[in-house]
Amino acid sequence: MENQFYSNNVVINTTAEKNSTRKFESIELTDAIGFNKHINTLSNSQNIFVDMLNEWFKEKKNTIILISGSPGSGKTYTVIETVEYLNVKVLKMAPTCRLAKNINGYTVHKAMKLNWLPNSVLQNIIDKIAKLEMNDDYIQTCLEISKPIFETELCCSCTPNIVVIDEIGMIPFWLIYHIIAYFFKTSPVLIIALGDKDQLRPVNCDYNIFNVTFSDIDIKQLSLKENKRFTNEYFVIINTLKKLMSNPEEMFKYIELTYPMIKYITESLIKDCSKILVYKNKTAQQYNNNYLDLLNGPDIYLPQIYNNQIVENNYIRVKNNCDVIVTETNELPNGSSLKFLYYNNVSDEIVCKYYTKEVNLSRSKRNGMFPIAVAFATTIHKYQGDTINEKIIIDFDHSDNVHLIYTALSRVRSMNQIIGILNIK
């Protein structure tokens, strides 16, 4: 049964106004006391978001709030924790499974029922746009080519009052444009978009919502300045990197002078770190093989079984207690980190450790493979939006992408967590 909407007059003392009161009299709440406590945890600039939310409840109309900020500025916390108290329908989505899991939401593709398989309408559009040359008509051409997305491909099973899109910078501008248009064609909707203009750009598209201006869409912007992730010393370094992004050569020089640079990864370095971040999938595979070589115990080969036949030379190599991630399953969110425990040859299942409990995973009905991949080494793209607390090594594969480099270096809390960096351009 759906909740009935109701309004509360909530008088809230905030850190932004210690000696005064604020009235969010229009916000429809499920728990006014909990909301009050939550608001008191927010900083000055984070409280501005609550003001903007209150304004929308006063006069509900199609609105976009774009919240930007550096890693650790509290974008996700501010929005996700605040909307939990709202007595309206909220749809939360993100571009990857890992990010969607973090906000207890859906991937954009799942929420909008987008078919992205080979030869689909979406994939054909992506392929066409990837071949376009950059010119003055690029943005308009992308919007024209991608029109079928709006006309036939987007479908959301719910009718939300508020839509939250995390890490929006990873989504191509043309797809976001059509998603916005889709929701705005019905009842008044508030779209809250979160991201960092300096982090990873979309794959196969250089532009995101931070790089374009939609003449027919009004966007209200809020920039958060807080530091909730980094040590004070590392916060200075991260801010310096951000300022140098417009001058790549100076940025690379600064990294070489500031960070621990290494020429190659030794066995002792692999044993000292908890994970390796890389640019290319091929590099990740090489490091994962090295990682498995160093683990104790025999190799376990999990072959593909298709049409009741074992497919030769197509298998997943693992060892007991190796790090893996979920790639495709209904049992756990894709991107979940696990420890591989053993293969059960009676049930033809694998048993893994997920936090403190054991989970059984079956083969994919689609391809007959077990839905895991060794994940000691992982691409940088998979960690956008995450904070890493362990010690790491980063291999940039000679990339000159300043957004990729900035994203990787801003995953940790302090310089002490970075054991080494190699192959910076």
Short mmCIF file of N, CA and C in Angstrom, two decimals, residues 68-235:
data_model
loop_
_atom_site.label_atom_id
_atom_site.label_comp_id
_atom_site.label_asym_id
_atom_site.label_seq_id
_atom_site.Cartn_x
_atom_site.Cartn_y
_atom_site.Cartn_z
N SER A 68 27.56 19.14 -7.65
CA SER A 68 28.93 18.77 -8.00
C SER A 68 29.82 18.93 -6.78
N GLY A 69 30.97 18.29 -6.85
CA GLY A 69 31.92 18.39 -5.75
C GLY A 69 33.02 17.37 -5.91
N SER A 70 34.14 17.62 -5.28
CA SER A 70 35.28 16.72 -5.35
C SER A 70 34.97 15.42 -4.62
N PRO A 71 35.78 14.38 -4.83
CA PRO A 71 35.61 13.14 -4.06
C PRO A 71 35.64 13.44 -2.56
N GLY A 72 34.72 12.85 -1.82
CA GLY A 72 34.71 13.06 -0.38
C GLY A 72 33.98 14.31 0.08
N SER A 73 33.32 15.01 -0.84
CA SER A 73 32.61 16.23 -0.45
C SER A 73 31.23 15.93 0.13
N GLY A 74 30.83 14.67 0.11
CA GLY A 74 29.56 14.29 0.73
C GLY A 74 28.35 14.38 -0.17
N LYS A 75 28.56 14.37 -1.49
CA LYS A 75 27.44 14.49 -2.43
C LYS A 75 26.42 13.37 -2.21
N THR A 76 26.91 12.14 -2.28
CA THR A 76 26.02 10.99 -2.19
C THR A 76 25.37 10.91 -0.81
N TYR A 77 26.15 11.11 0.23
CA TYR A 77 25.60 11.05 1.59
C TYR A 77 24.49 12.08 1.76
N THR A 78 24.77 13.30 1.35
CA THR A 78 23.80 14.39 1.54
C THR A 78 22.46 14.06 0.89
N VAL A 79 22.51 13.62 -0.35
CA VAL A 79 21.27 13.38 -1.09
C VAL A 79 20.58 12.09 -0.65
N ILE A 80 21.32 10.99 -0.65
CA ILE A 80 20.69 9.69 -0.37
C ILE A 80 20.11 9.64 1.03
N GLU A 81 20.85 10.14 2.01
CA GLU A 81 20.33 10.11 3.38
C GLU A 81 19.14 11.06 3.55
N THR A 82 19.14 12.16 2.84
CA THR A 82 18.03 13.12 2.95
C THR A 82 16.75 12.57 2.33
N VAL A 83 16.85 12.00 1.14
CA VAL A 83 15.63 11.53 0.47
C VAL A 83 15.00 10.33 1.17
N GLU A 84 15.77 9.66 2.04
CA GLU A 84 15.20 8.54 2.80
C GLU A 84 14.05 8.98 3.69
N TYR A 85 14.02 10.26 4.05
CA TYR A 85 12.97 10.77 4.95
C TYR A 85 11.77 11.36 4.20
N LEU A 86 11.82 11.36 2.89
CA LEU A 86 10.76 12.00 2.12
C LEU A 86 9.59 11.05 1.89
N ASN A 87 8.40 11.57 1.99
CA ASN A 87 7.19 10.78 1.80
C ASN A 87 6.68 10.93 0.37
N VAL A 88 7.59 10.70 -0.57
CA VAL A 88 7.25 10.71 -2.00
C VAL A 88 7.98 9.53 -2.65
N LYS A 89 7.60 9.23 -3.87
CA LYS A 89 8.26 8.14 -4.59
C LYS A 89 9.61 8.60 -5.12
N VAL A 90 10.67 7.88 -4.76
CA VAL A 90 12.02 8.24 -5.17
C VAL A 90 12.63 7.08 -5.95
N LEU A 91 13.15 7.37 -7.14
CA LEU A 91 13.88 6.39 -7.94
C LEU A 91 15.35 6.75 -7.90
N LYS A 92 16.20 5.80 -7.47
CA LYS A 92 17.64 6.02 -7.40
C LYS A 92 18.33 5.14 -8.43
N MET A 93 19.22 5.76 -9.21
CA MET A 93 19.95 4.97 -10.20
C MET A 93 21.35 5.50 -10.42
N ALA A 94 22.20 4.65 -11.01
CA ALA A 94 23.61 4.98 -11.24
C ALA A 94 24.08 4.22 -12.47
N PRO A 95 25.19 4.64 -13.07
CA PRO A 95 25.62 4.03 -14.33
C PRO A 95 26.18 2.61 -14.21
N THR A 96 26.67 2.19 -13.03
CA THR A 96 27.24 0.85 -12.88
C THR A 96 26.57 0.09 -11.75
N CYS A 97 26.72 -1.22 -11.78
CA CYS A 97 26.13 -2.07 -10.73
C CYS A 97 26.71 -1.73 -9.37
N ARG A 98 28.01 -1.51 -9.32
CA ARG A 98 28.67 -1.22 -8.05
C ARG A 98 28.12 0.07 -7.43
N LEU A 99 27.98 1.10 -8.24
CA LEU A 99 27.46 2.37 -7.76
C LEU A 99 25.99 2.26 -7.37
N ALA A 100 25.22 1.53 -8.17
CA ALA A 100 23.80 1.34 -7.85
C ALA A 100 23.64 0.62 -6.52
N LYS A 101 24.50 -0.36 -6.29
CA LYS A 101 24.45 -1.09 -5.02
C LYS A 101 24.73 -0.16 -3.85
N ASN A 102 25.68 0.76 -4.03
CA ASN A 102 26.06 1.67 -2.94
C ASN A 102 24.91 2.58 -2.51
N ILE A 103 24.00 2.89 -3.42
CA ILE A 103 22.89 3.78 -3.07
C ILE A 103 21.57 3.01 -2.93
N ASN A 104 21.67 1.68 -2.97
CA ASN A 104 20.47 0.83 -2.87
C ASN A 104 19.47 1.19 -3.97
N GLY A 105 20.02 1.31 -5.18
CA GLY A 105 19.19 1.67 -6.31
C GLY A 105 19.36 0.71 -7.47
N TYR A 106 19.15 1.21 -8.68
CA TYR A 106 19.23 0.41 -9.90
C TYR A 106 20.27 1.00 -10.84
N THR A 107 20.76 0.17 -11.75
CA THR A 107 21.56 0.73 -12.83
C THR A 107 20.63 1.51 -13.75
N VAL A 108 21.18 2.47 -14.47
CA VAL A 108 20.38 3.26 -15.41
C VAL A 108 19.72 2.33 -16.43
N HIS A 109 20.48 1.35 -16.92
CA HIS A 109 19.94 0.45 -17.93
C HIS A 109 18.76 -0.37 -17.40
N LYS A 110 18.86 -0.81 -16.14
CA LYS A 110 17.77 -1.61 -15.57
C LYS A 110 16.57 -0.73 -15.24
N ALA A 111 16.82 0.44 -14.67
CA ALA A 111 15.71 1.33 -14.29
C ALA A 111 14.91 1.77 -15.51
N MET A 112 15.62 2.01 -16.62
CA MET A 112 14.96 2.52 -17.82
C MET A 112 14.69 1.42 -18.85
N LYS A 113 14.95 0.15 -18.46
CA LYS A 113 14.72 -1.00 -19.34
C LYS A 113 15.41 -0.84 -20.70
N LEU A 114 16.66 -0.43 -20.66
CA LEU A 114 17.42 -0.21 -21.89
C LEU A 114 18.12 -1.49 -22.33
N ASN A 115 17.93 -1.85 -23.57
CA ASN A 115 18.61 -3.00 -24.15
C ASN A 115 19.93 -2.54 -24.75
N TRP A 116 21.04 -2.99 -24.17
CA TRP A 116 22.35 -2.54 -24.64
C TRP A 116 23.16 -3.67 -25.27
N LEU A 117 22.51 -4.78 -25.60
CA LEU A 117 23.21 -5.90 -26.20
C LEU A 117 23.61 -5.57 -27.65
N PRO A 118 24.54 -6.34 -28.24
CA PRO A 118 24.95 -6.09 -29.63
C PRO A 118 23.75 -6.05 -30.57
N ASN A 119 23.81 -5.11 -31.51
CA ASN A 119 22.77 -4.90 -32.54
C ASN A 119 21.47 -4.31 -32.00
N SER A 120 21.45 -3.93 -30.72
CA SER A 120 20.28 -3.25 -30.19
C SER A 120 20.26 -1.81 -30.69
N VAL A 121 19.12 -1.15 -30.55
CA VAL A 121 19.00 0.25 -30.96
C VAL A 121 20.03 1.10 -30.23
N LEU A 122 20.15 0.89 -28.92
CA LEU A 122 21.09 1.68 -28.12
C LEU A 122 22.52 1.45 -28.57
N GLN A 123 22.90 0.19 -28.78
CA GLN A 123 24.28 -0.10 -29.17
C GLN A 123 24.60 0.47 -30.55
N ASN A 124 23.65 0.41 -31.46
CA ASN A 124 23.87 0.98 -32.80
C ASN A 124 24.05 2.50 -32.73
N ILE A 125 23.30 3.15 -31.84
CA ILE A 125 23.46 4.60 -31.65
C ILE A 125 24.83 4.91 -31.08
N ILE A 126 25.25 4.14 -30.08
CA ILE A 126 26.58 4.33 -29.49
C ILE A 126 27.66 4.21 -30.55
N ASP A 127 27.54 3.20 -31.42
CA ASP A 127 28.53 2.97 -32.47
C ASP A 127 28.57 4.14 -33.46
N LYS A 128 27.40 4.66 -33.82
CA LYS A 128 27.35 5.79 -34.76
C LYS A 128 27.99 7.04 -34.15
N ILE A 129 27.67 7.32 -32.90
CA ILE A 129 28.19 8.52 -32.25
C ILE A 129 29.70 8.42 -32.05
N ALA A 130 30.19 7.21 -31.79
CA ALA A 130 31.63 7.02 -31.59
C ALA A 130 32.43 7.36 -32.84
N LYS A 131 31.80 7.29 -34.00
CA LYS A 131 32.49 7.57 -35.27
C LYS A 131 32.41 9.03 -35.70
N LEU A 132 31.65 9.83 -34.97
CA LEU A 132 31.49 11.24 -35.35
C LEU A 132 32.76 12.04 -35.12
N GLU A 133 32.98 13.02 -35.99
CA GLU A 133 34.09 13.95 -35.79
C GLU A 133 33.64 15.11 -34.92
N MET A 134 34.58 15.62 -34.13
CA MET A 134 34.27 16.77 -33.28
C MET A 134 34.19 18.04 -34.12
N ASN A 135 33.05 18.69 -34.14
CA ASN A 135 32.90 19.96 -34.84
C ASN A 135 31.80 20.76 -34.14
N ASP A 136 31.45 21.90 -34.72
CA ASP A 136 30.46 22.78 -34.09
C ASP A 136 29.07 22.14 -34.00
N ASP A 137 28.81 21.16 -34.85
CA ASP A 137 27.49 20.53 -34.87
C ASP A 137 27.45 19.22 -34.09
N TYR A 138 28.54 18.89 -33.41
CA TYR A 138 28.64 17.57 -32.76
C TYR A 138 27.50 17.31 -31.78
N ILE A 139 27.24 18.25 -30.89
CA ILE A 139 26.23 18.05 -29.84
C ILE A 139 24.85 17.86 -30.45
N GLN A 140 24.48 18.73 -31.39
CA GLN A 140 23.17 18.63 -32.02
C GLN A 140 23.04 17.35 -32.83
N THR A 141 24.12 16.95 -33.49
CA THR A 141 24.10 15.71 -34.27
C THR A 141 23.88 14.50 -33.37
N CYS A 142 24.55 14.50 -32.21
CA CYS A 142 24.37 13.41 -31.25
C CYS A 142 22.92 13.31 -30.79
N LEU A 143 22.31 14.46 -30.53
CA LEU A 143 20.92 14.46 -30.07
C LEU A 143 19.97 13.96 -31.16
N GLU A 144 20.28 14.29 -32.42
CA GLU A 144 19.44 13.83 -33.52
C GLU A 144 19.58 12.32 -33.71
N ILE A 145 20.82 11.83 -33.70
CA ILE A 145 21.05 10.40 -33.89
C ILE A 145 20.40 9.57 -32.79
N SER A 146 20.40 10.12 -31.58
CA SER A 146 19.91 9.37 -30.42
C SER A 146 18.42 9.54 -30.15
N LYS A 147 17.70 10.23 -31.02
CA LYS A 147 16.25 10.45 -30.82
C LYS A 147 15.46 9.16 -30.58
N PRO A 148 15.78 8.06 -31.27
CA PRO A 148 15.02 6.82 -31.04
C PRO A 148 15.05 6.35 -29.58
N ILE A 149 16.07 6.76 -28.83
CA ILE A 149 16.12 6.41 -27.40
C ILE A 149 14.87 6.94 -26.71
N PHE A 150 14.57 8.20 -26.94
CA PHE A 150 13.40 8.83 -26.32
C PHE A 150 12.10 8.28 -26.90
N GLU A 151 12.09 8.05 -28.20
CA GLU A 151 10.84 7.69 -28.88
C GLU A 151 10.39 6.26 -28.60
N THR A 152 11.35 5.33 -28.48
CA THR A 152 10.95 3.92 -28.39
C THR A 152 11.65 3.10 -27.31
N GLU A 153 12.77 3.57 -26.77
CA GLU A 153 13.59 2.69 -25.94
C GLU A 153 13.43 2.88 -24.44
N LEU A 154 13.14 4.08 -23.98
CA LEU A 154 13.06 4.34 -22.54
C LEU A 154 11.72 3.88 -21.97
N CYS A 155 11.79 3.17 -20.85
CA CYS A 155 10.58 2.69 -20.19
C CYS A 155 10.86 2.48 -18.71
N CYS A 156 10.21 3.23 -17.87
CA CYS A 156 10.36 3.08 -16.42
C CYS A 156 9.06 2.54 -15.84
N SER A 157 9.16 1.47 -15.06
CA SER A 157 7.97 0.79 -14.55
C SER A 157 7.28 1.56 -13.42
N CYS A 158 7.98 2.54 -12.83
CA CYS A 158 7.37 3.33 -11.76
C CYS A 158 7.18 4.78 -12.22
N THR A 159 6.41 5.53 -11.46
CA THR A 159 6.20 6.95 -11.74
C THR A 159 6.71 7.74 -10.55
N PRO A 160 8.01 8.06 -10.55
CA PRO A 160 8.60 8.71 -9.37
C PRO A 160 8.30 10.20 -9.31
N ASN A 161 8.31 10.73 -8.10
CA ASN A 161 8.25 12.18 -7.90
C ASN A 161 9.65 12.78 -7.96
N ILE A 162 10.63 12.00 -7.49
CA ILE A 162 12.03 12.44 -7.47
C ILE A 162 12.90 11.35 -8.07
N VAL A 163 13.82 11.74 -8.94
CA VAL A 163 14.78 10.82 -9.55
C VAL A 163 16.18 11.25 -9.14
N VAL A 164 16.94 10.33 -8.56
CA VAL A 164 18.33 10.60 -8.17
C VAL A 164 19.25 9.84 -9.11
N ILE A 165 20.21 10.53 -9.72
CA ILE A 165 21.17 9.90 -10.62
C ILE A 165 22.57 10.17 -10.08
N ASP A 166 23.23 9.13 -9.58
CA ASP A 166 24.57 9.29 -9.02
C ASP A 166 25.63 9.14 -10.11
N GLU A 167 26.78 9.79 -9.90
CA GLU A 167 27.91 9.75 -10.85
C GLU A 167 27.44 10.00 -12.28
N ILE A 168 26.71 11.08 -12.45
CA ILE A 168 26.12 11.40 -13.75
C ILE A 168 27.17 11.73 -14.79
N GLY A 169 28.38 12.09 -14.36
CA GLY A 169 29.44 12.41 -15.30
C GLY A 169 29.88 11.24 -16.15
N MET A 170 29.55 10.01 -15.73
CA MET A 170 29.92 8.81 -16.49
C MET A 170 28.91 8.50 -17.59
N ILE A 171 27.82 9.26 -17.65
CA ILE A 171 26.75 8.98 -18.62
C ILE A 171 26.82 10.00 -19.76
N PRO A 172 26.77 9.56 -21.03
CA PRO A 172 26.83 10.50 -22.15
C PRO A 172 25.72 11.55 -22.07
N PHE A 173 26.04 12.76 -22.49
CA PHE A 173 25.08 13.87 -22.39
C PHE A 173 23.81 13.58 -23.15
N TRP A 174 23.93 12.90 -24.30
CA TRP A 174 22.75 12.67 -25.13
C TRP A 174 21.77 11.69 -24.46
N LEU A 175 22.30 10.71 -23.73
CA LEU A 175 21.43 9.77 -23.03
C LEU A 175 20.73 10.46 -21.85
N ILE A 176 21.48 11.28 -21.12
CA ILE A 176 20.89 12.03 -20.01
C ILE A 176 19.80 12.97 -20.51
N TYR A 177 20.05 13.62 -21.64
CA TYR A 177 19.05 14.54 -22.21
C TYR A 177 17.72 13.83 -22.44
N HIS A 178 17.77 12.64 -23.02
CA HIS A 178 16.54 11.92 -23.33
C HIS A 178 15.89 11.34 -22.07
N ILE A 179 16.69 10.96 -21.08
CA ILE A 179 16.12 10.49 -19.81
C ILE A 179 15.38 11.62 -19.11
N ILE A 180 15.99 12.81 -19.12
CA ILE A 180 15.32 13.98 -18.53
C ILE A 180 14.00 14.25 -19.25
N ALA A 181 14.04 14.25 -20.58
CA ALA A 181 12.83 14.52 -21.37
C ALA A 181 11.75 13.47 -21.09
N TYR A 182 12.17 12.23 -20.89
CA TYR A 182 11.22 11.15 -20.61
C TYR A 182 10.44 11.42 -19.32
N PHE A 183 11.15 11.79 -18.26
CA PHE A 183 10.48 12.03 -16.98
C PHE A 183 9.69 13.34 -16.98
N PHE A 184 10.18 14.31 -17.72
CA PHE A 184 9.52 15.62 -17.73
C PHE A 184 8.24 15.64 -18.56
N LYS A 185 7.96 14.57 -19.31
CA LYS A 185 6.76 14.58 -20.15
C LYS A 185 5.51 14.23 -19.33
N THR A 186 5.70 13.78 -18.08
CA THR A 186 4.55 13.43 -17.24
C THR A 186 4.37 14.46 -16.14
N SER A 187 4.04 14.02 -14.93
CA SER A 187 3.80 14.95 -13.82
C SER A 187 5.09 15.62 -13.39
N PRO A 188 5.03 16.72 -12.64
CA PRO A 188 6.24 17.43 -12.20
C PRO A 188 7.21 16.51 -11.47
N VAL A 189 8.45 16.51 -11.92
CA VAL A 189 9.48 15.62 -11.37
C VAL A 189 10.70 16.45 -10.99
N LEU A 190 11.30 16.10 -9.87
CA LEU A 190 12.58 16.69 -9.46
C LEU A 190 13.67 15.68 -9.77
N ILE A 191 14.62 16.06 -10.61
CA ILE A 191 15.77 15.20 -10.91
C ILE A 191 16.98 15.76 -10.17
N ILE A 192 17.58 14.93 -9.33
CA ILE A 192 18.77 15.32 -8.56
C ILE A 192 19.95 14.55 -9.13
N ALA A 193 20.87 15.25 -9.74
CA ALA A 193 22.03 14.62 -10.39
C ALA A 193 23.29 14.94 -9.60
N LEU A 194 24.13 13.93 -9.38
CA LEU A 194 25.35 14.09 -8.60
C LEU A 194 26.56 13.71 -9.43
N GLY A 195 27.64 14.47 -9.27
CA GLY A 195 28.84 14.11 -10.01
C GLY A 195 29.99 15.07 -9.78
N ASP A 196 31.10 14.77 -10.44
CA ASP A 196 32.31 15.58 -10.36
C ASP A 196 32.82 15.78 -11.79
N LYS A 197 32.86 17.01 -12.23
CA LYS A 197 33.26 17.29 -13.62
C LYS A 197 34.68 16.86 -13.93
N ASP A 198 35.50 16.66 -12.89
CA ASP A 198 36.91 16.33 -13.12
C ASP A 198 37.18 14.83 -13.13
N GLN A 199 36.18 14.00 -12.79
CA GLN A 199 36.41 12.57 -12.78
C GLN A 199 36.09 11.96 -14.14
N LEU A 200 35.95 10.64 -14.19
CA LEU A 200 35.85 9.92 -15.45
C LEU A 200 34.73 10.42 -16.36
N ARG A 201 35.05 10.51 -17.64
CA ARG A 201 34.07 10.87 -18.66
C ARG A 201 33.37 9.60 -19.16
N PRO A 202 32.28 9.76 -19.91
CA PRO A 202 31.60 8.58 -20.47
C PRO A 202 32.51 7.83 -21.45
N VAL A 203 32.27 6.54 -21.60
CA VAL A 203 32.98 5.74 -22.59
C VAL A 203 32.44 6.09 -23.98
N ASN A 204 33.32 6.28 -24.94
CA ASN A 204 32.96 6.58 -26.33
C ASN A 204 32.24 7.91 -26.51
N CYS A 205 32.41 8.81 -25.55
CA CYS A 205 31.83 10.15 -25.69
C CYS A 205 32.60 11.10 -24.78
N ASP A 206 33.05 12.22 -25.33
CA ASP A 206 33.87 13.14 -24.54
C ASP A 206 33.04 14.09 -23.68
N TYR A 207 31.75 14.16 -23.93
CA TYR A 207 30.93 15.15 -23.25
C TYR A 207 29.93 14.50 -22.30
N ASN A 208 29.75 15.16 -21.15
CA ASN A 208 28.69 14.77 -20.22
C ASN A 208 27.88 16.02 -19.86
N ILE A 209 27.05 15.94 -18.86
CA ILE A 209 26.17 17.06 -18.51
C ILE A 209 26.95 18.29 -18.06
N PHE A 210 28.20 18.10 -17.62
CA PHE A 210 29.01 19.23 -17.17
C PHE A 210 29.61 20.01 -18.34
N ASN A 211 29.59 19.42 -19.54
CA ASN A 211 30.26 20.03 -20.69
C ASN A 211 29.32 20.69 -21.68
N VAL A 212 28.02 20.51 -21.49
CA VAL A 212 27.08 21.04 -22.47
C VAL A 212 26.02 21.89 -21.78
N THR A 213 25.36 22.72 -22.58
CA THR A 213 24.25 23.52 -22.09
C THR A 213 23.01 23.18 -22.90
N PHE A 214 21.96 22.74 -22.21
CA PHE A 214 20.70 22.44 -22.88
C PHE A 214 19.83 23.69 -22.84
N SER A 215 19.57 24.26 -24.00
CA SER A 215 18.83 25.53 -24.04
C SER A 215 17.40 25.40 -23.55
N ASP A 216 16.84 24.18 -23.63
CA ASP A 216 15.44 23.99 -23.25
C ASP A 216 15.28 23.39 -21.85
N ILE A 217 16.38 23.26 -21.10
CA ILE A 217 16.31 22.68 -19.76
C ILE A 217 17.03 23.59 -18.77
N ASP A 218 16.34 23.99 -17.73
CA ASP A 218 16.93 24.84 -16.69
C ASP A 218 17.53 23.95 -15.61
N ILE A 219 18.80 24.18 -15.30
CA ILE A 219 19.50 23.37 -14.30
C ILE A 219 19.96 24.26 -13.15
N LYS A 220 19.52 23.93 -11.94
CA LYS A 220 19.99 24.63 -10.74
C LYS A 220 21.23 23.90 -10.23
N GLN A 221 22.30 24.65 -9.95
CA GLN A 221 23.57 24.02 -9.58
C GLN A 221 23.96 24.31 -8.14
N LEU A 222 24.60 23.32 -7.52
CA LEU A 222 25.12 23.44 -6.16
C LEU A 222 26.47 22.76 -6.12
N SER A 223 27.48 23.47 -5.63
CA SER A 223 28.83 22.91 -5.51
C SER A 223 29.18 22.72 -4.04
N LEU A 224 29.56 21.49 -3.68
CA LEU A 224 29.95 21.18 -2.30
C LEU A 224 31.46 21.27 -2.17
N LYS A 225 31.94 21.84 -1.07
CA LYS A 225 33.37 22.10 -0.89
C LYS A 225 33.99 21.29 0.24
N GLU A 226 33.19 20.52 0.96
CA GLU A 226 33.70 19.84 2.16
C GLU A 226 34.69 18.72 1.82
N ASN A 227 35.47 18.32 2.80
CA ASN A 227 36.39 17.19 2.66
C ASN A 227 36.04 16.16 3.72
N LYS A 228 35.36 15.10 3.30
CA LYS A 228 34.97 14.03 4.22
C LYS A 228 35.80 12.77 4.01
N ARG A 229 36.76 12.79 3.09
CA ARG A 229 37.52 11.58 2.77
C ARG A 229 38.99 11.70 3.12
N PHE A 230 39.66 12.76 2.69
CA PHE A 230 41.11 12.80 2.71
C PHE A 230 41.68 13.32 4.03
N THR A 231 42.90 12.87 4.34
CA THR A 231 43.64 13.52 5.41
C THR A 231 43.95 14.94 4.97
N ASN A 232 44.24 15.81 5.90
CA ASN A 232 44.50 17.22 5.55
C ASN A 232 45.66 17.33 4.56
N GLU A 233 46.71 16.53 4.78
CA GLU A 233 47.88 16.59 3.91
C GLU A 233 47.52 16.14 2.48
N TYR A 234 46.74 15.06 2.39
CA TYR A 234 46.42 14.54 1.06
C TYR A 234 45.38 15.42 0.36
N PHE A 235 44.55 16.10 1.12
CA PHE A 235 43.56 17.02 0.55
C PHE A 235 44.26 18.13 -0.23
#
